[in-house]
PDB file of C-alpha atoms and ligand atoms in Angstrom:
ATOM      1  CA  MET U  17     113.816 109.752  84.607  1.00 48.00           C
ATOM      2  CA  THR U  18     114.191 107.857  81.390  1.00 51.00           C
ATOM      3  CA  ASP U  19     111.964 108.243  78.371  1.00 71.00           C
ATOM      4  CA  ILE U  20     111.513 104.543  77.750  1.00 88.00           C
ATOM      5  CA  ALA U  21     107.951 103.265  77.657  1.00 94.00           C
ATOM      6  CA  LEU U  22     106.014 100.120  78.490  1.00 96.00           C
ATOM      7  CA  PRO U  23     106.801  97.270  78.342  1.00 97.00           C
ATOM      8  CA  GLU U  24     110.554  98.028  78.468  1.00 98.00           C
ATOM      9  CA  SER U  25     110.087 100.333  81.438  1.00 98.00           C
ATOM     10  CA  LEU U  26     108.469  97.496  83.378  1.00 98.00           C
ATOM     11  CA  VAL U  27     111.294  95.124  82.506  1.00 98.00           C
ATOM     12  CA  GLN U  28     113.807  97.739  83.670  1.00 98.00           C
ATOM     13  CA  ALA U  29     111.888  98.368  86.892  1.00 98.00           C
ATOM     14  CA  ARG U  30     111.993  94.650  87.674  1.00 98.00           C
ATOM     15  CA  GLU U  31     115.723  94.575  86.974  1.00 98.00           C
ATOM     16  CA  ARG U  32     116.222  97.600  89.163  1.00 98.00           C
ATOM     17  CA  LEU U  33     114.399  95.907  92.037  1.00 98.00           C
ATOM     18  CA  SER U  34     116.323  92.649  91.537  1.00 98.00           C
ATOM     19  CA  ASN U  35     119.640  94.494  91.480  1.00 98.00           C
ATOM     20  CA  ALA U  36     118.746  96.378  94.646  1.00 98.00           C
ATOM     21  CA  LEU U  37     117.757  93.150  96.412  1.00 98.00           C
ATOM     22  CA  GLU U  38     120.986  91.502  95.290  1.00 98.00           C
ATOM     23  CA  LYS U  39     123.044  94.428  96.605  1.00 98.00           C
ATOM     24  CA  ALA U  40     121.178  94.170  99.900  1.00 98.00           C
ATOM     25  CA  LYS U  41     121.916  90.409  99.981  1.00 98.00           C
ATOM     26  CA  ARG U  42     118.203  89.688 100.141  1.00 98.00           C
ATOM     27  CA  PRO U  43     116.218  86.943  98.385  1.00 98.00           C
ATOM     28  CA  LEU U  44     114.997  88.101  94.982  1.00 98.00           C
ATOM     29  CA  ASP U  45     111.399  87.294  95.904  1.00 98.00           C
ATOM     30  CA  SER U  46     111.449  89.243  99.181  1.00 98.00           C
ATOM     31  CA  ALA U  47     109.976  92.465  97.754  1.00 98.00           C
ATOM     32  CA  THR U  48     106.959  93.067  95.529  1.00 98.00           C
ATOM     33  CA  LEU U  49     106.747  95.658  92.785  1.00 98.00           C
ATOM     34  CA  LEU U  50     103.631  97.808  93.059  1.00 98.00           C
ATOM     35  CA  ALA U  51     102.921  99.711  89.826  1.00 98.00           C
ATOM     36  CA  VAL U  52     101.522 103.134  90.754  1.00 98.00           C
ATOM     37  CA  SER U  53      99.146 104.028  87.932  1.00 98.00           C
ATOM     38  CA  LYS U  54      97.577 107.282  89.182  1.00 98.00           C
ATOM     39  CA  THR U  55      96.688 109.694  86.341  1.00 97.00           C
ATOM     40  CA  LYS U  56      97.548 106.988  83.783  1.00 97.00           C
ATOM     41  CA  PRO U  57      94.869 105.438  81.546  1.00 98.00           C
ATOM     42  CA  ALA U  58      93.383 101.970  81.963  1.00 98.00           C
ATOM     43  CA  SER U  59      94.998 101.003  78.651  1.00 98.00           C
ATOM     44  CA  MET U  60      98.468 101.344  80.228  1.00 98.00           C
ATOM     45  CA  ILE U  61      97.433  99.249  83.215  1.00 98.00           C
ATOM     46  CA  ARG U  62      96.156  96.582  80.832  1.00 98.00           C
ATOM     47  CA  GLN U  63      99.442  96.661  78.943  1.00 98.00           C
ATOM     48  CA  ALA U  64     101.444  96.216  82.150  1.00 98.00           C
ATOM     49  CA  TRP U  65      99.101  93.388  83.168  1.00 98.00           C
ATOM     50  CA  GLN U  66      99.672  91.713  79.797  1.00 98.00           C
ATOM     51  CA  HIS U  67     103.376  91.746  80.666  1.00 98.00           C
ATOM     52  CA  GLY U  68     102.851  90.043  83.999  1.00 98.00           C
ATOM     53  CA  GLN U  69     102.266  92.916  86.430  1.00 98.00           C
ATOM     54  CA  ARG U  70      99.466  92.156  88.882  1.00 98.00           C
ATOM     55  CA  GLU U  71      99.705  94.677  91.756  1.00 98.00           C
ATOM     56  CA  PHE U  72      98.606  98.243  91.016  1.00 98.00           C
ATOM     57  CA  GLY U  73      98.400 101.313  93.240  1.00 98.00           C
ATOM     58  CA  GLU U  74      95.934 104.185  92.869  1.00 98.00           C
ATOM     59  CA  ASN U  75      95.637 107.482  94.780  1.00 98.00           C
ATOM     60  CA  TYR U  76      92.303 108.957  93.770  1.00 97.00           C
ATOM     61  CA  LEU U  77      89.183 106.961  94.473  1.00 97.00           C
ATOM     62  CA  GLN U  78      86.918 108.173  91.667  1.00 97.00           C
ATOM     63  CA  GLU U  79      89.647 107.822  89.078  1.00 98.00           C
ATOM     64  CA  ALA U  80      90.459 104.323  90.360  1.00 98.00           C
ATOM     65  CA  LEU U  81      86.827 103.172  90.245  1.00 98.00           C
ATOM     66  CA  GLU U  82      86.516 104.247  86.612  1.00 98.00           C
ATOM     67  CA  LYS U  83      89.638 102.316  85.636  1.00 98.00           C
ATOM     68  CA  GLN U  84      88.580  99.276  87.666  1.00 98.00           C
ATOM     69  CA  ALA U  85      85.294  99.202  85.722  1.00 98.00           C
ATOM     70  CA  GLU U  86      87.208  99.245  82.428  1.00 98.00           C
ATOM     71  CA  LEU U  87      89.496  96.467  83.631  1.00 98.00           C
ATOM     72  CA  ALA U  88      86.866  94.260  85.279  1.00 98.00           C
ATOM     73  CA  ASP U  89      87.840  91.344  83.001  1.00 98.00           C
ATOM     74  CA  LEU U  90      91.320  91.141  84.621  1.00 98.00           C
ATOM     75  CA  ASP U  91      90.165  88.979  87.494  1.00 93.00           C
ATOM     76  CA  ASP U  92      93.561  88.400  89.129  1.00 98.00           C
ATOM     77  CA  ILE U  93      94.541  92.067  89.350  1.00 98.00           C
ATOM     78  CA  VAL U  94      95.295  93.277  92.900  1.00 98.00           C
ATOM     79  CA  TRP U  95      94.301  96.863  93.688  1.00 98.00           C
ATOM     80  CA  HIS U  96      96.070  98.895  96.369  1.00 99.00           C
ATOM     81  CA  PHE U  97      94.761 102.253  97.545  1.00 98.00           C
ATOM     82  CA  ILE U  98      97.727 104.468  98.475  1.00 98.00           C
ATOM     83  CA  GLY U  99      96.265 107.996  98.547  1.00 98.00           C
ATOM     84  CA  PRO U 100      94.674 110.055 101.296  1.00 96.00           C
ATOM     85  CA  LEU U 101      91.334 108.572 102.333  1.00 96.00           C
ATOM     86  CA  GLN U 102      88.455 110.703 103.602  1.00 94.00           C
ATOM     87  CA  SER U 103      85.919 109.106 105.909  1.00 94.00           C
ATOM     88  CA  ASN U 104      83.023 109.719 103.480  1.00 95.00           C
ATOM     89  CA  LYS U 105      84.857 107.620 100.849  1.00 96.00           C
ATOM     90  CA  THR U 106      85.633 104.579 102.944  1.00 98.00           C
ATOM     91  CA  ARG U 107      82.766 102.461 101.617  1.00 98.00           C
ATOM     92  CA  SER U 108      83.927 102.292  98.016  1.00 97.00           C
ATOM     93  CA  ALA U 109      87.511 101.829  99.210  1.00 98.00           C
ATOM     94  CA  ALA U 110      86.428  98.890 101.388  1.00 98.00           C
ATOM     95  CA  GLU U 111      84.448  97.391  98.506  1.00 98.00           C
ATOM     96  CA  ASN U 112      86.941  97.773  95.671  1.00 98.00           C
ATOM     97  CA  PHE U 113      90.485  97.313  96.984  1.00 98.00           C
ATOM     98  CA  ALA U 114      92.538  94.464  98.447  1.00 98.00           C
ATOM     99  CA  TRP U 115      94.898  96.805 100.307  1.00 99.00           C
ATOM    100  CA  ILE U 116      94.753 100.266 101.877  1.00 98.00           C
ATOM    101  CA  HIS U 117      98.204 101.751 102.637  1.00 98.00           C
ATOM    102  CA  SER U 118      97.125 105.117 103.986  1.00 98.00           C
ATOM    103  CA  VAL U 119      95.238 104.465 107.236  1.00 98.00           C
ATOM    104  CA  ASP U 120      96.130 107.150 109.758  1.00 98.00           C
ATOM    105  CA  ARG U 121      93.043 107.345 112.009  1.00 97.00           C
ATOM    106  CA  LEU U 122      90.996 104.856 114.012  1.00 98.00           C
ATOM    107  CA  LYS U 123      87.798 106.336 112.591  1.00 98.00           C
ATOM    108  CA  ILE U 124      88.867 105.417 109.050  1.00 98.00           C
ATOM    109  CA  ALA U 125      89.906 101.920 110.102  1.00 98.00           C
ATOM    110  CA  THR U 126      86.645 101.326 111.970  1.00 98.00           C
ATOM    111  CA  ARG U 127      84.588 102.368 108.957  1.00 98.00           C
ATOM    112  CA  LEU U 128      86.661 100.195 106.602  1.00 98.00           C
ATOM    113  CA  SER U 129      86.098  97.210 108.894  1.00 98.00           C
ATOM    114  CA  GLN U 130      82.354  97.855 109.125  1.00 98.00           C
ATOM    115  CA  GLN U 131      82.021  98.404 105.381  1.00 98.00           C
ATOM    116  CA  ARG U 132      84.177  95.526 104.127  1.00 98.00           C
ATOM    117  CA  PRO U 133      81.768  93.176 102.297  1.00 98.00           C
ATOM    118  CA  ALA U 134      81.358  89.846 104.108  1.00 97.00           C
ATOM    119  CA  GLN U 135      82.042  87.790 100.967  1.00 97.00           C
ATOM    120  CA  LEU U 136      85.497  89.347 100.516  1.00 98.00           C
ATOM    121  CA  PRO U 137      88.630  88.367 102.472  1.00 98.00           C
ATOM    122  CA  PRO U 138      89.780  90.793 105.174  1.00 98.00           C
ATOM    123  CA  LEU U 139      91.109  94.107 103.865  1.00 98.00           C
ATOM    124  CA  ASN U 140      94.921  94.368 104.152  1.00 98.00           C
ATOM    125  CA  ILE U 141      95.957  97.496 106.013  1.00 98.00           C
ATOM    126  CA  CYS U 142      99.154  99.502 106.337  1.00 99.00           C
ATOM    127  CA  LEU U 143      99.358 102.444 108.696  1.00 98.00           C
ATOM    128  CA  GLN U 144     100.844 105.528 107.059  1.00 98.00           C
ATOM    129  CA  VAL U 145     103.592 107.043 109.191  1.00 98.00           C
ATOM    130  CA  ASN U 146     104.863 110.619 108.881  1.00 98.00           C
ATOM    131  CA  ILE U 147     108.352 109.259 109.345  1.00 98.00           C
ATOM    132  CA  SER U 148     110.160 112.531 108.592  1.00 98.00           C
ATOM    133  CA  ARG U 149     107.826 114.392 110.985  1.00 97.00           C
ATOM    134  CA  GLU U 150     106.922 116.980 108.345  1.00 97.00           C
ATOM    135  CA  PRO U 151     104.281 119.507 109.393  1.00 94.00           C
ATOM    136  CA  SER U 152     100.923 119.132 107.608  1.00 90.00           C
ATOM    137  CA  LYS U 153     101.886 115.867 105.886  1.00 94.00           C
ATOM    138  CA  SER U 154      99.724 112.746 105.963  1.00 95.00           C
ATOM    139  CA  GLY U 155     100.358 109.974 108.427  1.00 98.00           C
ATOM    140  CA  ILE U 156     100.605 109.398 112.140  1.00 98.00           C
ATOM    141  CA  MET U 157     103.667 110.387 114.108  1.00 98.00           C
ATOM    142  CA  PRO U 158     106.058 107.521 114.909  1.00 98.00           C
ATOM    143  CA  ASP U 159     105.133 107.533 118.598  1.00 98.00           C
ATOM    144  CA  GLU U 160     101.448 107.015 117.723  1.00 98.00           C
ATOM    145  CA  VAL U 161     102.044 103.830 115.729  1.00 98.00           C
ATOM    146  CA  MET U 162     101.823 101.325 118.556  1.00 98.00           C
ATOM    147  CA  SER U 163      98.473 102.429 119.987  1.00 98.00           C
ATOM    148  CA  LEU U 164      96.749 102.765 116.596  1.00 98.00           C
ATOM    149  CA  ALA U 165      98.204  99.420 115.469  1.00 98.00           C
ATOM    150  CA  LYS U 166      96.788  97.621 118.493  1.00 98.00           C
ATOM    151  CA  GLU U 167      93.328  99.024 117.840  1.00 98.00           C
ATOM    152  CA  VAL U 168      93.425  98.293 114.094  1.00 98.00           C
ATOM    153  CA  ALA U 169      94.670  94.745 114.697  1.00 98.00           C
ATOM    154  CA  SER U 170      91.583  94.081 116.814  1.00 97.00           C
ATOM    155  CA  LEU U 171      89.068  95.074 114.118  1.00 98.00           C
ATOM    156  CA  PRO U 172      87.305  92.078 112.573  1.00 97.00           C
ATOM    157  CA  ASN U 173      87.369  92.599 108.804  1.00 98.00           C
ATOM    158  CA  LEU U 174      90.859  94.039 108.534  1.00 98.00           C
ATOM    159  CA  THR U 175      94.300  92.431 108.575  1.00 98.00           C
ATOM    160  CA  LEU U 176      97.035  94.732 109.820  1.00 98.00           C
ATOM    161  CA  ARG U 177      99.988  94.009 107.515  1.00 98.00           C
ATOM    162  CA  GLY U 178     102.473  96.770 108.262  1.00 98.00           C
ATOM    163  CA  LEU U 179     103.587 100.333 107.709  1.00 99.00           C
ATOM    164  CA  MET U 180     103.834 102.768 104.813  1.00 98.00           C
ATOM    165  CA  ALA U 181     105.764 106.033 104.526  1.00 98.00           C
ATOM    166  CA  ILE U 182     106.756 108.732 102.071  1.00 98.00           C
ATOM    167  CA  PRO U 183     109.887 110.320 103.576  1.00 98.00           C
ATOM    168  CA  ALA U 184     111.002 113.871 102.863  1.00 97.00           C
ATOM    169  CA  PRO U 185     113.264 114.040  99.799  1.00 96.00           C
ATOM    170  CA  ALA U 186     116.974 113.614 100.511  1.00 97.00           C
ATOM    171  CA  ASN U 187     120.080 114.098  98.421  1.00 94.00           C
ATOM    172  CA  SER U 188     122.149 110.987  98.956  1.00 98.00           C
ATOM    173  CA  LEU U 189     121.601 107.288  99.379  1.00 98.00           C
ATOM    174  CA  GLU U 190     122.833 107.474 102.965  1.00 98.00           C
ATOM    175  CA  GLU U 191     120.431 110.303 103.815  1.00 98.00           C
ATOM    176  CA  GLN U 192     117.559 108.468 102.137  1.00 98.00           C
ATOM    177  CA  ARG U 193     118.247 105.398 104.249  1.00 98.00           C
ATOM    178  CA  VAL U 194     117.754 107.151 107.603  1.00 98.00           C
ATOM    179  CA  PRO U 195     113.933 107.459 107.616  1.00 98.00           C
ATOM    180  CA  PHE U 196     113.541 104.035 105.989  1.00 98.00           C
ATOM    181  CA  ARG U 197     115.659 102.528 108.765  1.00 98.00           C
ATOM    182  CA  ALA U 198     113.413 104.220 111.323  1.00 98.00           C
ATOM    183  CA  LEU U 199     110.286 102.780 109.673  1.00 98.00           C
ATOM    184  CA  GLY U 200     111.897  99.342 109.661  1.00 98.00           C
ATOM    185  CA  GLN U 201     112.600  99.635 113.377  1.00 98.00           C
ATOM    186  CA  LEU U 202     108.975 100.585 114.013  1.00 98.00           C
ATOM    187  CA  LEU U 203     107.869  97.487 112.125  1.00 98.00           C
ATOM    188  CA  THR U 204     110.201  95.304 114.203  1.00 98.00           C
ATOM    189  CA  ASP U 205     108.741  96.834 117.378  1.00 98.00           C
ATOM    190  CA  LEU U 206     105.207  96.169 116.127  1.00 98.00           C
ATOM    191  CA  GLN U 207     105.976  92.563 115.297  1.00 98.00           C
ATOM    192  CA  ALA U 208     107.303  92.071 118.827  1.00 98.00           C
ATOM    193  CA  ALA U 209     104.284  93.761 120.418  1.00 98.00           C
ATOM    194  CA  LEU U 210     101.697  91.916 118.286  1.00 97.00           C
ATOM    195  CA  PRO U 211     103.231  88.455 117.779  1.00 96.00           C
ATOM    196  CA  ASN U 212      99.954  86.930 116.595  1.00 94.00           C
ATOM    197  CA  ALA U 213      99.296  89.491 113.860  1.00 95.00           C
ATOM    198  CA  PRO U 214     100.630  88.673 110.351  1.00 97.00           C
ATOM    199  CA  ILE U 215     102.658  91.874 110.144  1.00 98.00           C
ATOM    200  CA  ASP U 216     105.106  91.496 107.259  1.00 98.00           C
ATOM    201  CA  THR U 217     104.906  94.615 105.091  1.00 98.00           C
ATOM    202  CA  LEU U 218     107.160  97.636 104.793  1.00 98.00           C
ATOM    203  CA  SER U 219     105.604  99.713 102.002  1.00 99.00           C
ATOM    204  CA  MET U 220     108.396 102.123 101.159  1.00 98.00           C
ATOM    205  CA  GLY U 221     110.528 103.231  98.218  1.00 98.00           C
ATOM    206  CA  MET U 222     109.444 105.103  95.087  1.00 98.00           C
ATOM    207  CA  SER U 223     111.105 105.928  91.771  1.00 97.00           C
ATOM    208  CA  ASP U 224     113.693 108.217  93.395  1.00 97.00           C
ATOM    209  CA  ASP U 225     114.624 106.164  96.448  1.00 98.00           C
ATOM    210  CA  LEU U 226     113.941 102.491  95.736  1.00 98.00           C
ATOM    211  CA  GLU U 227     117.534 101.386  96.390  1.00 98.00           C
ATOM    212  CA  ALA U 228     117.677 103.014  99.830  1.00 98.00           C
ATOM    213  CA  ALA U 229     114.315 101.477 100.780  1.00 98.00           C
ATOM    214  CA  VAL U 230     115.372  97.998  99.692  1.00 98.00           C
ATOM    215  CA  LEU U 231     118.598  98.275 101.692  1.00 98.00           C
ATOM    216  CA  GLU U 232     116.450  99.010 104.746  1.00 98.00           C
ATOM    217  CA  GLY U 233     114.072  96.112 104.252  1.00 98.00           C
ATOM    218  CA  ALA U 234     111.224  97.328 102.002  1.00 99.00           C
ATOM    219  CA  THR U 235     108.907  94.436 101.104  1.00 98.00           C
ATOM    220  CA  LEU U 236     106.725  96.427  98.727  1.00 98.00           C
ATOM    221  CA  VAL U 237     108.096  99.247  96.573  1.00 98.00           C
ATOM    222  CA  ARG U 238     105.731 101.688  94.886  1.00 98.00           C
ATOM    223  CA  LEU U 239     106.944 102.773  91.446  1.00 98.00           C
ATOM    224  CA  GLY U 240     104.985 105.184  89.291  1.00 98.00           C
ATOM    225  CA  THR U 241     107.188 107.371  87.101  1.00 97.00           C
ATOM    226  CA  ALA U 242     109.762 104.637  86.497  1.00 97.00           C
ATOM    227  CA  ILE U 243     107.093 102.380  84.993  1.00 98.00           C
ATOM    228  CA  PHE U 244     104.501 104.695  83.439  1.00 97.00           C
ATOM    229  CA  GLY U 245     106.568 107.828  82.753  1.00 96.00           C
ATOM    230  CA  ALA U 246     106.232 111.340  84.151  1.00 95.00           C
ATOM    231  CA  ARG U 247     102.783 112.521  85.221  1.00 94.00           C
ATOM    232  CA  THR U 248     101.453 115.631  83.548  1.00 84.00           C
ATOM    233  CA  THR U 249      98.227 116.052  85.510  1.00 68.00           C
ATOM    234  CA  ARG U 250      97.698 116.511  89.292  1.00 59.00           C
TER     235      ARG U 250
HETATM  236  C1  LIG L  18     102.666 108.771  93.314  1.00 54.49           C
HETATM  237  C2  LIG L  18     103.042 107.870  94.422  1.00 54.49           C
HETATM  238  C3  LIG L  18     104.055 106.903  94.270  1.00 54.49           C
HETATM  239  C4  LIG L  18     104.883 106.745  93.018  1.00 54.49           C
HETATM  240  O1  LIG L  18     105.787 107.804  92.908  1.00 54.49           O
HETATM  241  P1  LIG L  18     106.893 107.847  91.758  1.00 54.49           P
HETATM  242  O2  LIG L  18     107.866 108.841  92.254  1.00 54.49           O
HETATM  243  O3  LIG L  18     106.197 108.279  90.513  1.00 54.49           O
HETATM  244  O4  LIG L  18     107.470 106.491  91.637  1.00 54.49           O
HETATM  245  C5  LIG L  18     104.299 106.054  95.342  1.00 54.49           C
HETATM  246  N1  LIG L  18     103.617 106.141  96.491  1.00 54.49           N
HETATM  247  C6  LIG L  18     102.650 107.054  96.680  1.00 54.49           C
HETATM  248  C7  LIG L  18     101.924 107.101  97.968  1.00 54.49           C
HETATM  249  C8  LIG L  18     102.348 107.951  95.657  1.00 54.49           C
HETATM  250  O5  LIG L  18     101.389 108.872  95.865  1.00 54.49           O
END
């Protein structure tokens, strides 16, 4: 990627998203930029916040909790958990995030619902789908989406918002679009099957495939490298 740094990198990421939306003939406010800050220090998150970024994504619970403590004064920050979630870590996830993008088991969803503090609004949930059907990758298979979605939508302290995926890498825009299109179709099917659920979120597109995701209807793109630079750890 480029070697530009904050805040220019954030400005460029916003322009990149706007350009992609324009090319897709979509309203410029129809997708949200999620800044993926895993492995990056709290000081960089604060800098992005000072330049107007509010939604941040983290992958590792312990690391996220430490940064959240340092940034506790930023009261309008919105934290998204996007990494693999083990069932023994659900409590702090339920207590400290507004969104979880990586739900792939009923057991995890049930625990999140039970452990969501009563004084907080319902926890926003995306089901992670293994859209490229890669062996030993996170996420449910596409044909499991409907049954898990129905169960998650019925849990009291959760709001099922949509689907998330990390497709296998591909070499061209057209190839990148194929799995994103499939995820979009799954979302359309879900919306039809659960008309009373506020399902509106396609969490897809990262630094290498944002344009393809936006062409296929992404409503929330998750950019790490493009905003914070290359990661050296993990
Ligand atoms: C790391 C990560 C991202 C960001 O990836 P980049 O290629 O750095 O933009 C997005 N989504 C998930 C789930 C991630 O783990």
